[in-house]
CSV table of C-alpha atoms in Angstrom, one decimal:
chain,number,residue,atom,x,y,z
H,1,UNK,CA,-53.9,2.4,230.3
H,2,UNK,CA,-56.1,4.0,227.7
H,3,UNK,CA,-56.9,0.6,226.4
H,4,UNK,CA,-57.9,-0.6,229.8
H,5,UNK,CA,-60.3,2.4,230.3
H,6,UNK,CA,-61.8,1.9,226.8
H,7,UNK,CA,-62.3,-1.8,227.5
H,8,UNK,CA,-63.9,-1.0,230.9
H,9,UNK,CA,-66.2,1.5,229.2
H,10,UNK,CA,-67.2,-1.1,226.6
H,11,UNK,CA,-67.9,-3.5,229.3
H,12,UNK,CA,-70.2,-1.0,231.2
H,13,UNK,CA,-71.9,-0.2,228.0
H,14,UNK,CA,-72.4,-4.0,227.4
H,15,UNK,CA,-74.0,-4.4,230.8
H,16,UNK,CA,-76.3,-1.5,230.6
H,17,UNK,CA,-77.2,-2.5,227.0
H,18,UNK,CA,-78.0,-6.0,228.3
H,19,UNK,CA,-80.2,-4.5,231.0
H,20,UNK,CA,-82.0,-2.3,228.6
H,21,UNK,CA,-82.6,-5.2,226.3
H,22,UNK,CA,-83.9,-7.3,229.2
H,23,UNK,CA,-86.4,-4.6,230.2
H,24,UNK,CA,-87.6,-4.6,226.6
H,25,UNK,CA,-87.9,-8.4,226.7
H,26,UNK,CA,-90.1,-8.0,229.8
H,27,UNK,CA,-92.4,-5.5,228.2
H,28,UNK,CA,-92.8,-7.7,225.1
H,29,UNK,CA,-93.2,-10.8,227.2
H,30,UNK,CA,-95.9,-9.2,229.3
H,31,UNK,CA,-98.0,-8.5,226.2
H,32,UNK,CA,-97.5,-12.0,224.9
H,33,UNK,CA,-98.3,-13.7,228.2
H,34,UNK,CA,-101.3,-11.5,228.5
H,35,UNK,CA,-102.5,-12.3,225.0
H,36,UNK,CA,-101.9,-16.1,224.8
H,37,UNK,CA,-101.7,-17.1,228.5
H,38,UNK,CA,-98.8,-18.7,230.3
H,39,UNK,CA,-99.4,-22.2,229.0
H,40,UNK,CA,-99.6,-21.4,225.3
H,41,UNK,CA,-96.7,-18.9,225.2
H,42,UNK,CA,-93.4,-20.2,224.1
H,43,UNK,CA,-89.9,-18.6,223.8
H,44,UNK,CA,-90.2,-18.4,220.0
H,45,UNK,CA,-93.2,-16.1,220.3
H,46,UNK,CA,-91.2,-13.7,222.5
H,47,UNK,CA,-88.1,-13.9,220.3
H,48,UNK,CA,-90.2,-13.2,217.2
H,49,UNK,CA,-91.9,-10.2,218.7
H,50,UNK,CA,-88.4,-8.9,219.6
H,51,UNK,CA,-87.2,-9.5,216.1
H,52,UNK,CA,-84.4,-11.7,217.3
H,53,UNK,CA,-83.9,-15.4,217.1
H,54,UNK,CA,-84.5,-17.7,220.1
H,55,UNK,CA,-80.9,-18.5,220.7
H,56,UNK,CA,-80.1,-14.7,221.0
H,57,UNK,CA,-82.8,-14.4,223.6
H,58,UNK,CA,-80.9,-16.7,226.0
H,59,UNK,CA,-77.9,-14.4,225.9
H,60,UNK,CA,-79.8,-11.9,228.1
H,61,UNK,CA,-80.3,-14.3,231.0
H,62,UNK,CA,-77.7,-15.5,233.5
H,63,UNK,CA,-79.6,-18.6,234.4
H,64,UNK,CA,-80.3,-20.7,231.3
H,65,UNK,CA,-82.8,-23.0,233.0
H,66,UNK,CA,-86.5,-22.4,232.8
H,67,UNK,CA,-86.3,-19.1,231.1
H,68,UNK,CA,-90.0,-19.0,230.4
H,69,UNK,CA,-90.7,-19.3,234.1
H,70,UNK,CA,-88.1,-16.7,234.9
H,71,UNK,CA,-89.6,-14.2,232.5
H,72,UNK,CA,-93.1,-14.9,233.6
H,73,UNK,CA,-92.3,-14.5,237.3
H,74,UNK,CA,-90.3,-11.3,236.6
H,75,UNK,CA,-93.4,-10.0,234.8
H,76,UNK,CA,-95.5,-10.9,237.9
H,77,UNK,CA,-93.1,-9.2,240.4
H,78,UNK,CA,-93.0,-6.1,238.1
H,79,UNK,CA,-96.8,-5.9,238.2
H,80,UNK,CA,-96.8,-6.2,241.9
H,81,UNK,CA,-94.1,-3.5,242.3
H,82,UNK,CA,-96.1,-1.2,240.1
H,83,UNK,CA,-99.1,-2.0,242.3
H,84,UNK,CA,-97.1,-1.1,245.4
H,85,UNK,CA,-96.1,2.3,243.9
H,86,UNK,CA,-99.6,3.2,243.1
H,87,UNK,CA,-101.0,2.0,246.4
H,88,UNK,CA,-98.6,4.3,248.3
H,89,UNK,CA,-100.4,7.3,246.8
H,90,UNK,CA,-103.8,6.0,248.1
H,91,UNK,CA,-102.3,5.4,251.6
H,92,UNK,CA,-100.8,8.9,251.7
H,93,UNK,CA,-104.1,10.6,250.8
H,94,UNK,CA,-105.6,12.7,253.5
H,95,UNK,CA,-108.9,10.7,253.7
H,96,UNK,CA,-110.7,9.2,256.6
H,97,UNK,CA,-109.5,5.7,257.7
H,98,UNK,CA,-112.6,3.8,256.6
H,99,UNK,CA,-112.6,5.5,253.2
H,100,UNK,CA,-108.9,4.9,252.8
H,101,UNK,CA,-109.1,1.2,253.5
H,102,UNK,CA,-112.1,0.9,251.2
H,103,UNK,CA,-110.2,2.7,248.4
H,104,UNK,CA,-107.2,0.4,249.0
H,105,UNK,CA,-109.2,-2.7,248.5
H,106,UNK,CA,-111.3,-1.4,245.6
H,107,UNK,CA,-108.1,-0.4,243.9
H,108,UNK,CA,-106.6,-3.8,244.7
H,109,UNK,CA,-109.5,-5.6,243.2
H,110,UNK,CA,-109.5,-3.5,240.1
H,111,UNK,CA,-105.8,-3.9,239.6
H,112,UNK,CA,-105.7,-7.6,240.3
H,113,UNK,CA,-108.6,-8.4,238.0
H,114,UNK,CA,-107.4,-6.3,235.1
H,115,UNK,CA,-103.9,-7.8,235.1
H,116,UNK,CA,-103.8,-10.9,233.0
H,117,UNK,CA,-100.3,-11.7,234.4
H,118,UNK,CA,-101.6,-11.6,238.0
H,119,UNK,CA,-104.6,-13.7,237.1
H,120,UNK,CA,-102.4,-16.3,235.4
H,121,UNK,CA,-100.1,-16.4,238.3
H,122,UNK,CA,-103.0,-17.5,240.5
H,123,UNK,CA,-104.9,-19.6,238.1
H,124,UNK,CA,-102.4,-21.3,235.8
H,125,UNK,CA,-99.0,-21.1,237.3
H,126,UNK,CA,-97.9,-24.0,239.5
H,127,UNK,CA,-96.4,-22.4,242.7
H,128,UNK,CA,-94.2,-25.4,243.2
H,129,UNK,CA,-92.2,-24.2,240.1
H,130,UNK,CA,-91.2,-20.9,241.7
H,131,UNK,CA,-87.5,-21.1,242.5
H,132,UNK,CA,-86.6,-20.7,246.3
H,133,UNK,CA,-84.8,-17.5,245.5
H,134,UNK,CA,-87.9,-15.9,244.0
H,135,UNK,CA,-90.3,-17.2,246.7
H,136,UNK,CA,-88.9,-14.8,249.3
H,137,UNK,CA,-89.4,-11.8,247.0
H,138,UNK,CA,-92.9,-12.9,246.1
H,139,UNK,CA,-93.9,-13.6,249.8
H,140,UNK,CA,-92.6,-10.1,250.7
H,141,UNK,CA,-94.6,-8.4,247.9
H,142,UNK,CA,-97.8,-10.3,248.9
H,143,UNK,CA,-97.2,-9.4,252.5
H,144,UNK,CA,-97.0,-5.6,252.0
H,145,UNK,CA,-100.8,-5.4,252.4
H,146,UNK,CA,-100.4,-6.4,256.1
H,147,UNK,CA,-97.9,-3.7,256.9
H,148,UNK,CA,-99.9,-1.1,254.9
H,149,UNK,CA,-103.1,-1.8,256.9
H,150,UNK,CA,-101.3,-1.9,260.2
H,151,UNK,CA,-99.7,1.5,259.5
H,152,UNK,CA,-103.0,3.1,258.5
H,153,UNK,CA,-104.7,1.7,261.6
H,154,UNK,CA,-101.9,2.9,263.9
H,155,UNK,CA,-102.1,6.4,262.4
H,156,UNK,CA,-105.9,6.4,262.8
H,157,UNK,CA,-105.5,5.4,266.5
H,158,UNK,CA,-103.0,8.2,267.1
H,159,UNK,CA,-105.2,10.8,265.4
H,160,UNK,CA,-108.2,9.6,267.5
H,161,UNK,CA,-110.2,8.5,264.4
H,162,UNK,CA,-110.7,5.1,265.9
H,163,UNK,CA,-110.7,4.0,269.5
H,164,UNK,CA,-107.4,3.4,271.2
H,165,UNK,CA,-106.1,-0.2,270.4
H,166,UNK,CA,-103.2,-2.4,271.5
H,167,UNK,CA,-101.0,-3.8,268.8
H,168,UNK,CA,-102.7,-7.2,269.3
H,169,UNK,CA,-106.1,-5.8,268.4
H,170,UNK,CA,-104.7,-4.0,265.3
H,171,UNK,CA,-103.1,-7.3,264.2
H,172,UNK,CA,-106.5,-9.1,264.6
H,173,UNK,CA,-108.4,-6.5,262.6
H,174,UNK,CA,-105.7,-6.5,259.9
H,175,UNK,CA,-106.0,-10.3,259.7
H,176,UNK,CA,-109.8,-10.1,259.4
H,177,UNK,CA,-109.5,-7.6,256.5
H,178,UNK,CA,-106.9,-9.7,254.7
H,179,UNK,CA,-109.0,-12.8,255.1
H,180,UNK,CA,-112.1,-11.0,253.8
H,181,UNK,CA,-110.3,-9.9,250.7
H,182,UNK,CA,-108.8,-13.3,250.0
H,183,UNK,CA,-112.1,-15.0,250.6
H,184,UNK,CA,-113.9,-12.8,248.1
H,185,UNK,CA,-111.2,-13.5,245.5
H,186,UNK,CA,-111.1,-17.2,246.1
H,187,UNK,CA,-114.9,-17.7,246.1
H,188,UNK,CA,-114.9,-15.9,242.8
H,189,UNK,CA,-112.3,-18.1,241.3
H,190,UNK,CA,-114.1,-21.3,242.5
H,191,UNK,CA,-117.4,-19.9,241.1
H,192,UNK,CA,-115.7,-19.2,237.8
H,193,UNK,CA,-114.2,-22.6,237.5
H,194,UNK,CA,-117.3,-24.5,238.7
H,195,UNK,CA,-120.1,-22.6,237.2
H,196,UNK,CA,-118.5,-20.4,234.5
H,197,UNK,CA,-119.8,-17.4,236.5
H,198,UNK,CA,-117.7,-14.4,235.4
H,199,UNK,CA,-116.3,-12.3,238.3
H,200,UNK,CA,-118.9,-9.6,239.2
H,201,UNK,CA,-116.7,-6.7,240.2
H,202,UNK,CA,-119.5,-4.7,241.7
H,203,UNK,CA,-120.7,-7.6,243.8
H,204,UNK,CA,-117.1,-8.1,245.1
H,205,UNK,CA,-116.7,-4.4,245.9
H,206,UNK,CA,-120.0,-4.4,247.7
H,207,UNK,CA,-119.0,-7.4,249.8
H,208,UNK,CA,-115.7,-5.6,250.7
H,209,UNK,CA,-117.5,-2.4,251.7
H,210,UNK,CA,-120.0,-4.3,253.8
H,211,UNK,CA,-117.2,-6.1,255.6
H,212,UNK,CA,-115.3,-3.0,256.3
H,213,UNK,CA,-118.4,-1.2,257.6
H,214,UNK,CA,-119.1,-4.1,259.9
H,215,UNK,CA,-115.6,-4.1,261.3
H,216,UNK,CA,-115.6,-0.3,261.8
H,217,UNK,CA,-118.8,-0.4,263.8
H,218,UNK,CA,-116.6,-1.9,266.5
H,219,UNK,CA,-113.7,0.5,266.5
H,220,UNK,CA,-115.1,3.9,265.6
H,221,UNK,CA,-115.1,6.4,268.4
N,1,UNK,CA,-144.1,-66.2,232.1
N,2,UNK,CA,-141.9,-67.9,234.8
N,3,UNK,CA,-138.9,-67.4,232.5
N,4,UNK,CA,-139.7,-63.7,232.2
N,5,UNK,CA,-139.9,-63.3,236.0
N,6,UNK,CA,-136.7,-65.2,236.6
N,7,UNK,CA,-134.9,-63.1,234.0
N,8,UNK,CA,-136.2,-59.9,235.6
N,9,UNK,CA,-135.0,-61.2,239.0
N,10,UNK,CA,-131.6,-61.9,237.6
N,11,UNK,CA,-131.4,-58.5,236.1
N,12,UNK,CA,-132.3,-56.9,239.4
N,13,UNK,CA,-129.7,-58.9,241.1
N,14,UNK,CA,-127.2,-57.8,238.5
N,15,UNK,CA,-128.0,-54.2,239.1
N,16,UNK,CA,-127.7,-54.4,242.9
N,17,UNK,CA,-124.5,-56.5,242.5
N,18,UNK,CA,-123.1,-53.9,240.2
N,19,UNK,CA,-124.0,-51.1,242.7
N,20,UNK,CA,-122.4,-53.0,245.6
N,21,UNK,CA,-119.3,-53.5,243.6
N,22,UNK,CA,-119.2,-49.9,242.7
N,23,UNK,CA,-119.4,-48.9,246.3
N,24,UNK,CA,-116.5,-51.2,247.1
N,25,UNK,CA,-114.5,-49.6,244.2
N,26,UNK,CA,-115.1,-46.2,245.8
N,27,UNK,CA,-113.9,-47.3,249.2
N,28,UNK,CA,-110.7,-48.8,247.7
N,29,UNK,CA,-110.2,-45.8,245.4
N,30,UNK,CA,-110.5,-43.4,248.3
N,31,UNK,CA,-107.7,-45.2,250.1
N,32,UNK,CA,-105.5,-45.3,247.0
N,33,UNK,CA,-106.1,-41.7,246.1
N,34,UNK,CA,-105.4,-40.7,249.7
N,35,UNK,CA,-102.1,-42.7,249.8
N,36,UNK,CA,-100.6,-41.9,246.3
N,37,UNK,CA,-102.4,-38.6,245.4
N,38,UNK,CA,-104.6,-38.0,242.4
N,39,UNK,CA,-101.8,-37.5,239.9
N,40,UNK,CA,-99.9,-40.7,240.7
N,41,UNK,CA,-102.9,-43.0,241.0
N,42,UNK,CA,-103.8,-45.0,238.0
N,43,UNK,CA,-106.6,-47.4,237.2
N,44,UNK,CA,-104.2,-50.5,237.5
N,45,UNK,CA,-103.6,-49.6,241.2
N,46,UNK,CA,-107.3,-49.6,241.9
N,47,UNK,CA,-108.0,-52.8,239.9
N,48,UNK,CA,-105.1,-54.5,241.7
N,49,UNK,CA,-106.3,-53.5,245.1
N,50,UNK,CA,-109.8,-54.9,244.1
N,51,UNK,CA,-108.2,-58.1,242.9
N,52,UNK,CA,-109.7,-57.8,239.4
N,53,UNK,CA,-108.1,-56.8,236.1
N,54,UNK,CA,-108.4,-53.3,234.7
N,55,UNK,CA,-110.7,-54.3,231.9
N,56,UNK,CA,-113.2,-55.6,234.5
N,57,UNK,CA,-113.1,-52.4,236.3
N,58,UNK,CA,-114.6,-50.6,233.4
N,59,UNK,CA,-117.7,-52.9,233.5
N,60,UNK,CA,-118.9,-51.1,236.5
N,61,UNK,CA,-119.1,-47.7,234.9
N,62,UNK,CA,-121.7,-46.5,232.4
N,63,UNK,CA,-119.6,-43.7,231.0
N,64,UNK,CA,-116.3,-45.2,229.8
N,65,UNK,CA,-114.6,-41.8,229.4
N,66,UNK,CA,-112.2,-40.4,232.1
N,67,UNK,CA,-113.1,-43.1,234.6
N,68,UNK,CA,-110.3,-41.9,236.9
N,69,UNK,CA,-111.8,-38.5,237.1
N,70,UNK,CA,-115.3,-40.0,237.6
N,71,UNK,CA,-114.0,-42.1,240.5
N,72,UNK,CA,-112.1,-39.3,242.1
N,73,UNK,CA,-115.0,-36.8,241.9
N,74,UNK,CA,-117.4,-39.5,243.3
N,75,UNK,CA,-114.9,-39.9,246.2
N,76,UNK,CA,-115.0,-36.1,246.7
N,77,UNK,CA,-118.8,-35.8,246.7
N,78,UNK,CA,-119.0,-38.8,249.0
N,79,UNK,CA,-116.7,-37.0,251.5
N,80,UNK,CA,-118.8,-33.8,251.2
N,81,UNK,CA,-122.0,-35.7,251.8
N,82,UNK,CA,-120.5,-37.4,254.8
N,83,UNK,CA,-119.5,-33.9,256.0
N,84,UNK,CA,-123.0,-32.7,255.6
N,85,UNK,CA,-124.4,-35.6,257.6
N,86,UNK,CA,-122.1,-34.8,260.5
N,87,UNK,CA,-122.6,-31.1,260.3
N,88,UNK,CA,-126.3,-31.5,260.7
N,89,UNK,CA,-125.7,-32.8,264.2
N,90,UNK,CA,-123.7,-29.8,265.2
N,91,UNK,CA,-126.4,-27.5,263.8
N,92,UNK,CA,-129.1,-29.3,265.8
N,93,UNK,CA,-127.3,-29.1,269.1
N,94,UNK,CA,-128.9,-26.9,271.7
N,95,UNK,CA,-125.9,-24.5,272.0
N,96,UNK,CA,-125.7,-20.7,271.9
N,97,UNK,CA,-125.5,-19.2,268.3
N,98,UNK,CA,-121.9,-17.9,268.6
N,99,UNK,CA,-120.7,-21.3,270.0
N,100,UNK,CA,-122.6,-23.1,267.3
N,101,UNK,CA,-121.1,-21.2,264.5
N,102,UNK,CA,-117.6,-21.5,266.0
N,103,UNK,CA,-118.1,-25.3,266.3
N,104,UNK,CA,-119.3,-25.5,262.7
N,105,UNK,CA,-116.2,-23.8,261.4
N,106,UNK,CA,-113.8,-25.6,263.7
N,107,UNK,CA,-115.3,-28.9,262.5
N,108,UNK,CA,-115.2,-27.8,258.9
N,109,UNK,CA,-111.5,-26.9,259.2
N,110,UNK,CA,-110.7,-30.2,261.0
N,111,UNK,CA,-112.6,-32.2,258.4
N,112,UNK,CA,-111.3,-30.5,255.4
N,113,UNK,CA,-107.7,-30.6,256.5
N,114,UNK,CA,-107.8,-34.2,257.5
N,115,UNK,CA,-109.3,-35.4,254.2
N,116,UNK,CA,-106.7,-36.2,251.6
N,117,UNK,CA,-109.4,-36.3,249.0
N,118,UNK,CA,-110.7,-32.8,249.7
N,119,UNK,CA,-107.2,-31.4,249.8
N,120,UNK,CA,-106.4,-33.0,246.5
N,121,UNK,CA,-109.6,-31.7,245.0
N,122,UNK,CA,-108.5,-28.1,245.8
N,123,UNK,CA,-104.8,-28.4,245.3
N,124,UNK,CA,-104.2,-30.8,242.4
N,125,UNK,CA,-107.4,-31.4,240.5
N,126,UNK,CA,-108.1,-29.1,237.6
N,127,UNK,CA,-111.7,-27.8,238.0
N,128,UNK,CA,-112.0,-27.4,234.2
N,129,UNK,CA,-112.0,-31.2,234.0
N,130,UNK,CA,-115.2,-31.5,236.1
N,131,UNK,CA,-118.0,-32.6,233.7
N,132,UNK,CA,-120.9,-30.2,233.5
N,133,UNK,CA,-123.3,-32.8,235.0
N,134,UNK,CA,-121.1,-33.1,238.1
N,135,UNK,CA,-120.5,-29.3,238.5
N,136,UNK,CA,-124.1,-28.6,239.6
N,137,UNK,CA,-123.9,-31.4,242.3
N,138,UNK,CA,-120.5,-30.0,243.6
N,139,UNK,CA,-121.7,-26.4,243.6
N,140,UNK,CA,-124.8,-27.4,245.6
N,141,UNK,CA,-122.6,-29.3,248.1
N,142,UNK,CA,-120.3,-26.4,248.5
N,143,UNK,CA,-123.2,-24.0,248.9
N,144,UNK,CA,-124.8,-25.9,251.8
N,145,UNK,CA,-122.7,-23.8,254.2
N,146,UNK,CA,-124.6,-20.6,253.2
N,147,UNK,CA,-128.1,-22.1,253.9
N,148,UNK,CA,-126.8,-23.6,257.2
N,149,UNK,CA,-125.5,-20.3,258.5
N,150,UNK,CA,-128.6,-18.4,257.4
N,151,UNK,CA,-130.9,-21.0,259.1
N,152,UNK,CA,-129.0,-20.7,262.3
N,153,UNK,CA,-129.0,-16.9,262.3
N,154,UNK,CA,-132.7,-16.8,261.5
N,155,UNK,CA,-133.4,-19.2,264.5
N,156,UNK,CA,-131.2,-17.0,266.8
N,157,UNK,CA,-133.1,-13.9,265.7
N,158,UNK,CA,-136.5,-15.6,266.5
N,159,UNK,CA,-135.2,-16.8,269.9
N,160,UNK,CA,-134.0,-13.3,270.6
N,161,UNK,CA,-130.4,-14.4,271.0
N,162,UNK,CA,-129.3,-11.8,268.6
N,163,UNK,CA,-130.9,-8.4,267.6
N,164,UNK,CA,-133.7,-8.5,265.2
N,165,UNK,CA,-132.4,-8.5,261.6
N,166,UNK,CA,-133.8,-8.2,258.1
N,167,UNK,CA,-133.0,-11.0,255.6
N,168,UNK,CA,-130.6,-8.6,253.9
N,169,UNK,CA,-128.5,-8.2,257.0
N,170,UNK,CA,-128.5,-12.0,257.7
N,171,UNK,CA,-127.3,-12.4,254.1
N,172,UNK,CA,-124.5,-9.9,254.6
N,173,UNK,CA,-123.3,-11.6,257.9
N,174,UNK,CA,-123.4,-15.0,256.3
N,175,UNK,CA,-121.3,-13.7,253.4
N,176,UNK,CA,-118.7,-12.2,255.8
N,177,UNK,CA,-118.4,-15.5,257.6
N,178,UNK,CA,-118.1,-17.5,254.4
N,179,UNK,CA,-115.4,-15.1,253.1
N,180,UNK,CA,-113.6,-15.3,256.4
N,181,UNK,CA,-113.3,-19.0,256.3
N,182,UNK,CA,-112.3,-19.1,252.6
N,183,UNK,CA,-109.7,-16.4,253.2
N,184,UNK,CA,-108.1,-18.3,256.0
N,185,UNK,CA,-108.0,-21.5,253.9
N,186,UNK,CA,-106.7,-19.8,250.9
N,187,UNK,CA,-104.0,-17.8,252.7
N,188,UNK,CA,-102.9,-21.1,254.2
N,189,UNK,CA,-102.6,-22.8,250.8
N,190,UNK,CA,-100.6,-19.9,249.4
N,191,UNK,CA,-98.3,-19.9,252.4
N,192,UNK,CA,-97.8,-23.6,252.0
N,193,UNK,CA,-96.9,-23.3,248.3
N,194,UNK,CA,-94.8,-20.2,248.6
N,195,UNK,CA,-93.0,-20.8,251.9
N,196,UNK,CA,-93.5,-24.5,252.7
N,197,UNK,CA,-95.3,-23.4,255.9
N,198,UNK,CA,-97.4,-26.3,257.1
N,199,UNK,CA,-101.0,-25.3,258.0
N,200,UNK,CA,-101.1,-24.2,261.6
N,201,UNK,CA,-104.6,-25.5,262.6
N,202,UNK,CA,-104.6,-23.7,265.9
N,203,UNK,CA,-103.7,-20.4,264.3
N,204,UNK,CA,-106.5,-20.9,261.8
N,205,UNK,CA,-109.0,-21.8,264.5
N,206,UNK,CA,-107.9,-18.7,266.4
N,207,UNK,CA,-108.5,-16.5,263.4
N,208,UNK,CA,-111.9,-17.9,263.0
N,209,UNK,CA,-112.9,-17.4,266.6
N,210,UNK,CA,-111.6,-13.8,266.5
N,211,UNK,CA,-113.6,-13.0,263.4
N,212,UNK,CA,-116.8,-14.6,264.8
N,213,UNK,CA,-116.4,-12.6,268.0
N,214,UNK,CA,-115.9,-9.4,266.1
N,215,UNK,CA,-119.0,-10.0,264.0
N,216,UNK,CA,-121.1,-10.9,267.1
N,217,UNK,CA,-120.2,-7.7,268.9
N,218,UNK,CA,-122.5,-6.0,266.4
N,219,UNK,CA,-125.5,-8.3,266.6
N,220,UNK,CA,-125.6,-9.6,270.2
N,221,UNK,CA,-128.5,-8.1,272.2
């Protein structure tokens, strides 16, 4: 009996030890991907930085296939979850609706453009290589924006900050805002690739502010 | 003297013959790229379809480097020039401004999503491989949208169809429209890659119409 308990305790310790190690691998990998980029990073770099050998690295992963992709995508979803945590604070602030939405998008731009992992996910990583299992998680993380905006608009309607709107109109406005942000990001990426024009963060923020102002001219009471 | 003239005539004929052949290569290449995709197409396929051998194909190009890229990018710029020709007709129609802009974007969506070459340019082709010389040409072709929209808005201002606006405001509205279109396209691409959701052309057109309506609520007289 005692032996069974001890062995169970050992096993639990093993599992939590493995989890801890995996978290550490993620932190190290994040730095290495950020520094060298997805393409140039290989597993040896990560193992070296951990002070273990490459074969040992594989011990910490259940699925032995495409471990580099797995680590990279986990880094990406970690960054997005961190973003969600931070964005909740902005959404809970007691600010006027237009300011709140502007803050949300300005923060999103800052966060997205300062994260090497997020940039690489969009610029270098081939989406087709994302395993089915991971796609759902990523889709949901990318879609949180829509529910945030809707929630904020519904609250503002209830508070009488904006005119009374049906769900359908709220949906349309959310879509316009989402498209606006994506368009600004995409244009920037194309400019960068075609003309080596570095993203002008102030210009991008200005475009966001202008678009939000325009939309709010229609719904303010 | 006679010999010199004859030789000059021969040379001219050679040049125009070469040009004709090059146009034919472009037409054949367009079909092959459309059918097999950029990645899977190789020069042998194009030479075979032309009924010539691969070495002969090279004769028609001044720059012997990356001929596949050259042909593909020429196909792309041809498609964009064709688009410009067709779009000029829409812009010259005697329709109300809101309808004109809606027609422009609906046509752009239809054209872009039905052209395999344009799709491949955005989805498969690595922009970093576009030679400097070609980048300027492509940037200008992509930027024609901005000048079209501005022109149409300025005309509508003069005709009194919309409220009087400074150049700055016209610039802002053009930017919102451009971002809106890009956002819709980009979102669609991401959805397609992440969730295998095929582009829903009607949904995209609906989003464009809604956005244009929203913007026009602010500027109609």
